[in-house]
Tab-separated table of C-alpha atoms and ligand atoms in Angstrom:
chain	number	residue	atom	x	y	z
A	1	UNK	CA	101.489	152.642	27.950
A	2	UNK	CA	100.465	150.877	31.074
A	3	UNK	CA	101.373	147.167	31.282
A	4	UNK	CA	100.051	144.531	33.696
A	5	UNK	CA	103.501	144.694	35.326
A	6	UNK	CA	102.896	148.443	36.028
A	7	UNK	CA	99.606	147.543	37.601
A	8	UNK	CA	101.198	144.668	39.665
A	9	UNK	CA	103.850	147.064	41.012
A	10	UNK	CA	101.232	149.570	42.003
A	11	UNK	CA	99.085	146.901	43.803
A	12	UNK	CA	100.709	146.811	47.139
A	13	UNK	CA	100.559	150.670	47.387
A	14	UNK	CA	96.908	150.601	46.274
A	15	UNK	CA	96.039	148.019	48.875
A	16	UNK	CA	97.303	150.443	51.582
A	17	UNK	CA	95.253	153.249	50.102
A	18	UNK	CA	91.921	151.314	49.606
A	19	UNK	CA	90.607	151.658	53.250
A	20	UNK	CA	91.141	155.412	52.936
A	21	UNK	CA	89.219	155.455	49.651
A	22	UNK	CA	86.225	153.694	51.343
A	23	UNK	CA	86.488	156.214	54.018
A	24	UNK	CA	86.041	159.107	51.531
A	25	UNK	CA	83.141	157.274	49.908
A	26	UNK	CA	81.473	157.088	53.360
A	27	UNK	CA	81.422	160.889	53.401
A	28	UNK	CA	78.679	160.667	50.868
A	29	UNK	CA	75.150	160.389	52.117
A	30	UNK	CA	73.201	157.127	51.693
A	31	UNK	CA	70.786	157.226	48.856
A	32	UNK	CA	67.945	155.422	47.216
A	33	UNK	CA	67.043	155.428	43.512
A	34	UNK	CA	63.312	155.827	42.840
A	35	UNK	CA	63.697	155.570	39.117
A	36	UNK	CA	61.144	153.317	37.247
A	37	UNK	CA	64.096	152.258	35.158
A	38	UNK	CA	66.692	151.245	37.766
A	39	UNK	CA	70.059	150.685	36.230
A	40	UNK	CA	69.502	153.093	33.311
A	41	UNK	CA	72.234	155.374	34.730
A	42	UNK	CA	74.621	152.450	34.131
A	43	UNK	CA	74.303	153.077	30.418
A	44	UNK	CA	77.961	153.549	30.160
A	45	UNK	CA	81.167	152.752	32.013
A	46	UNK	CA	82.000	155.594	34.458
A	47	UNK	CA	85.275	157.469	34.410
A	48	UNK	CA	87.366	156.455	37.411
A	49	UNK	CA	90.623	157.410	39.054
A	50	UNK	CA	93.714	155.266	38.565
A	51	UNK	CA	93.427	153.916	42.147
A	52	UNK	CA	89.769	152.925	41.381
A	53	UNK	CA	90.914	151.202	38.189
A	54	UNK	CA	93.593	149.267	40.133
A	55	UNK	CA	90.968	148.401	42.573
A	56	UNK	CA	88.735	146.891	39.867
A	57	UNK	CA	91.760	144.879	38.424
A	58	UNK	CA	92.383	143.649	41.974
A	59	UNK	CA	88.771	142.382	42.132
A	60	UNK	CA	89.250	140.525	38.912
A	61	UNK	CA	92.181	138.661	40.463
A	62	UNK	CA	89.648	136.876	42.788
A	63	UNK	CA	87.780	135.463	39.728
A	64	UNK	CA	88.107	132.087	38.393
A	65	UNK	CA	89.631	131.751	34.854
A	66	UNK	CA	86.198	131.542	33.096
A	67	UNK	CA	84.711	134.495	34.938
A	68	UNK	CA	87.869	136.575	34.451
A	69	UNK	CA	87.931	135.818	30.654
A	70	UNK	CA	84.161	136.713	30.394
A	71	UNK	CA	84.634	139.931	32.348
A	72	UNK	CA	87.750	140.931	30.425
A	73	UNK	CA	85.879	140.338	27.128
A	74	UNK	CA	82.897	142.371	28.285
A	75	UNK	CA	85.267	145.291	28.818
A	76	UNK	CA	86.935	144.817	25.527
A	77	UNK	CA	83.617	144.495	23.662
A	78	UNK	CA	82.626	147.855	25.248
A	79	UNK	CA	85.802	149.464	24.257
A	80	UNK	CA	86.009	148.086	20.657
A	81	UNK	CA	82.299	148.824	19.727
A	82	UNK	CA	82.024	152.259	21.368
A	83	UNK	CA	80.555	154.510	19.961
A	84	UNK	CA	79.062	152.378	17.115
A	85	UNK	CA	76.888	150.523	19.625
A	86	UNK	CA	75.256	151.312	22.890
A	87	UNK	CA	76.845	149.126	25.579
A	88	UNK	CA	76.143	149.095	29.346
A	89	UNK	CA	78.711	149.151	32.010
A	90	UNK	CA	80.327	145.723	32.077
A	91	UNK	CA	79.948	145.547	35.738
A	92	UNK	CA	76.191	145.433	35.328
A	93	UNK	CA	76.135	141.740	34.388
A	94	UNK	CA	72.596	140.177	33.984
A	95	UNK	CA	71.273	142.028	36.994
A	96	UNK	CA	72.369	144.713	39.392
A	97	UNK	CA	75.924	146.084	39.730
A	98	UNK	CA	78.254	143.201	40.484
A	99	UNK	CA	80.805	145.520	42.183
A	100	UNK	CA	78.368	147.707	44.109
A	101	UNK	CA	80.382	147.819	47.362
A	102	UNK	CA	83.446	148.906	45.342
A	103	UNK	CA	81.801	151.039	42.675
A	104	UNK	CA	83.692	154.245	41.873
A	105	UNK	CA	82.999	157.703	43.113
A	106	UNK	CA	81.390	158.769	39.826
A	107	UNK	CA	78.513	156.181	40.439
A	108	UNK	CA	78.148	157.015	44.100
A	109	UNK	CA	77.742	160.716	43.385
A	110	UNK	CA	75.499	160.437	40.326
A	111	UNK	CA	72.217	162.084	41.163
A	112	UNK	CA	73.695	164.003	44.108
A	113	UNK	CA	74.997	166.923	42.052
A	114	UNK	CA	72.525	169.785	41.653
A	115	UNK	CA	70.146	169.528	38.731
A	116	UNK	CA	71.703	172.713	37.239
A	117	UNK	CA	75.198	171.320	37.252
A	118	UNK	CA	73.851	167.859	36.087
A	119	UNK	CA	72.106	169.514	33.063
A	120	UNK	CA	75.262	171.446	32.107
A	121	UNK	CA	77.338	168.184	32.242
A	122	UNK	CA	74.711	166.264	30.258
A	123	UNK	CA	74.937	169.003	27.613
A	124	UNK	CA	78.703	168.827	27.604
A	125	UNK	CA	78.684	165.050	27.117
A	126	UNK	CA	76.298	165.366	24.223
A	127	UNK	CA	78.518	167.994	22.515
A	128	UNK	CA	81.491	165.663	23.163
A	129	UNK	CA	79.545	162.878	21.482
A	130	UNK	CA	78.845	165.111	18.549
A	131	UNK	CA	82.514	166.071	18.226
A	132	UNK	CA	83.420	162.394	18.433
A	133	UNK	CA	80.951	161.730	15.491
A	134	UNK	CA	82.857	164.306	13.538
A	135	UNK	CA	86.191	162.724	14.378
A	136	UNK	CA	84.971	159.328	13.173
A	137	UNK	CA	83.561	160.925	10.006
A	138	UNK	CA	87.098	162.078	9.166
A	139	UNK	CA	88.079	158.364	9.436
A	140	UNK	CA	85.380	157.552	6.913
A	141	UNK	CA	82.856	156.248	9.432
A	142	UNK	CA	79.370	157.750	9.670
A	143	UNK	CA	77.881	157.159	13.066
A	144	UNK	CA	74.098	157.338	13.457
A	145	UNK	CA	72.980	160.701	14.984
A	146	UNK	CA	71.137	158.771	17.705
A	147	UNK	CA	74.366	157.353	18.930
A	148	UNK	CA	75.892	160.782	19.243
A	149	UNK	CA	72.912	161.985	21.350
A	150	UNK	CA	72.829	158.897	23.594
A	151	UNK	CA	73.513	160.671	26.850
A	152	UNK	CA	70.386	160.404	29.021
A	153	UNK	CA	68.978	163.447	30.903
A	154	UNK	CA	70.573	163.883	34.275
A	155	UNK	CA	68.887	161.829	37.039
A	156	UNK	CA	66.414	163.538	39.334
A	157	UNK	CA	65.295	160.338	41.041
A	158	UNK	CA	68.044	159.836	43.604
A	159	UNK	CA	66.863	160.530	47.113
A	160	UNK	CA	69.121	160.974	50.267
A	161	UNK	CA	67.807	158.623	52.936
A	162	UNK	CA	70.529	159.088	55.570
A	163	UNK	CA	73.160	161.782	56.097
A	164	UNK	CA	73.140	165.312	54.849
A	165	UNK	CA	72.885	166.145	51.096
A	166	UNK	CA	76.144	167.742	49.916
A	167	UNK	CA	76.498	170.962	47.910
A	168	UNK	CA	78.279	170.826	44.519
A	169	UNK	CA	81.324	172.594	46.069
A	170	UNK	CA	81.496	169.853	48.849
A	171	UNK	CA	81.112	167.076	46.264
A	172	UNK	CA	83.822	168.583	44.186
A	173	UNK	CA	86.144	168.877	47.161
A	174	UNK	CA	85.519	165.325	48.046
A	175	UNK	CA	86.235	164.306	44.401
A	176	UNK	CA	89.480	166.200	44.546
A	177	UNK	CA	90.458	164.278	47.636
A	178	UNK	CA	89.618	160.974	45.903
A	179	UNK	CA	91.979	161.980	43.023
A	180	UNK	CA	94.683	163.254	45.459
A	181	UNK	CA	94.627	159.991	47.363
A	182	UNK	CA	96.077	158.234	44.196
A	183	UNK	CA	99.204	160.502	44.195
A	184	UNK	CA	101.432	157.694	45.689
A	185	UNK	CA	100.671	155.705	42.505
A	186	UNK	CA	103.007	158.195	40.766
A	187	UNK	CA	103.113	158.236	36.955
A	188	UNK	CA	100.501	155.414	36.787
A	189	UNK	CA	97.902	158.030	37.871
A	190	UNK	CA	98.829	160.570	35.283
A	191	UNK	CA	99.256	158.022	32.494
A	192	UNK	CA	95.917	156.592	33.243
A	193	UNK	CA	94.368	159.988	32.952
A	194	UNK	CA	96.238	161.164	29.936
A	195	UNK	CA	96.770	158.204	27.847
A	196	UNK	CA	93.595	156.296	28.742
A	197	UNK	CA	91.218	159.194	29.461
A	198	UNK	CA	90.448	157.557	32.808
A	199	UNK	CA	88.745	154.688	30.876
A	200	UNK	CA	89.423	151.298	32.437
A	201	UNK	CA	87.927	149.436	29.351
A	202	UNK	CA	90.649	150.992	27.210
A	203	UNK	CA	93.288	149.876	29.842
A	204	UNK	CA	91.962	146.341	30.056
A	205	UNK	CA	91.724	145.882	26.298
A	206	UNK	CA	95.275	147.261	25.916
A	207	UNK	CA	96.440	144.798	28.464
A	208	UNK	CA	94.594	141.952	26.772
A	209	UNK	CA	95.554	142.684	23.157
A	210	UNK	CA	98.468	145.016	23.333
A	211	UNK	CA	97.896	148.826	22.875
A	212	UNK	CA	98.521	149.060	19.169
A	213	UNK	CA	96.403	146.059	18.407
A	214	UNK	CA	93.635	147.360	20.561
A	215	UNK	CA	93.434	150.594	18.487
A	216	UNK	CA	93.698	148.784	15.148
A	217	UNK	CA	90.890	146.309	16.148
A	218	UNK	CA	88.751	149.341	17.297
A	219	UNK	CA	88.992	150.980	13.969
A	220	UNK	CA	88.216	147.821	12.112
A	221	UNK	CA	85.293	146.884	14.377
A	222	UNK	CA	83.673	150.282	14.253
A	223	UNK	CA	84.004	150.394	10.480
A	224	UNK	CA	82.639	146.869	10.030
A	225	UNK	CA	79.708	147.587	12.538
A	226	UNK	CA	78.610	150.718	10.724
A	227	UNK	CA	79.307	149.559	7.153
A	228	UNK	CA	78.022	146.040	7.312
A	229	UNK	CA	76.482	145.382	10.769
A	230	UNK	CA	78.566	142.213	11.090
A	231	UNK	CA	80.988	141.224	13.958
A	232	UNK	CA	83.958	139.313	12.356
A	233	UNK	CA	86.743	141.588	13.694
A	234	UNK	CA	84.945	141.870	17.015
A	235	UNK	CA	84.875	138.115	17.473
A	236	UNK	CA	88.392	137.675	16.331
A	237	UNK	CA	89.619	140.291	18.884
A	238	UNK	CA	87.599	138.785	21.744
A	239	UNK	CA	88.934	135.274	20.988
A	240	UNK	CA	92.411	136.545	21.709
A	241	UNK	CA	91.473	137.780	25.169
A	242	UNK	CA	91.952	135.289	28.008
A	243	UNK	CA	92.368	135.237	31.821
A	244	UNK	CA	96.117	134.553	31.517
A	245	UNK	CA	96.705	138.152	30.240
A	246	UNK	CA	95.273	139.573	33.493
A	247	UNK	CA	96.708	137.262	36.107
A	248	UNK	CA	99.009	138.996	38.526
A	249	UNK	CA	101.665	136.799	40.192
A	250	UNK	CA	101.260	133.849	37.845
A	251	UNK	CA	103.504	132.859	34.927
B	301	LIG	S1	80.096	150.291	38.368
B	301	LIG	FE1	78.096	149.484	38.967
B	301	LIG	S2	76.893	151.269	39.588
B	301	LIG	FE2	78.630	152.052	38.442
B	301	LIG	S3	77.910	152.219	36.302
B	301	LIG	FE3	78.849	150.219	36.495
B	301	LIG	S4	77.066	148.724	36.979
B	301	LIG	FE4	76.484	150.984	37.463
């Protein structure tokens, strides 16, 4: 599994790559959202590359202890309660995105893919949610059908205001370049994809609690939420997460 020391070792390499990542982001056109429910697309944490995940942990290093603890706990809460509860992206905070300038490619490209492709992906996500529901059922947990169907329809309200709209193939090629940029991170990149399914909330919870404890708490939290609707295990897990577990370069 990936430790904080692994992330710390990757940080100097990542810092050299981040300006190039911003350069790739800038190949996307500037957009405006005309949705009457702005932020609804932030209904879940986006998948991101290992480089983007390291960039998020780097941003967290600039936070004071109280903010860092609160942020890490929001990520852990999302990881531990998903899919028993709907939880928004932890970067949403109480208002707009708190990492907007650094938001990952997935957020930037959302709404730019064609409606046909977006509809296919929405369908795939809903099917994946249903499969996940079956998986939890085998562990004795019955999720509500509404949770399995929670993927919203693909957004049709993003408008390009400057620059040229990109075709699906151009967006895909840009996404491949974003992934390829992380190659110097070596095994961290493949481990993040294969072991953490590109989910930074899983990575942060594993760093905060230890990987085995994170999984055991998750099982207990989901069971308790669905069986009794209480939060004893969740509160116990979150109490164990503190800024000290995420500080790089400090004892
Ligand atoms: S990173 Fe920001 S833009 Fe992306 S889903 Fe989270 S809150 Fe929304």
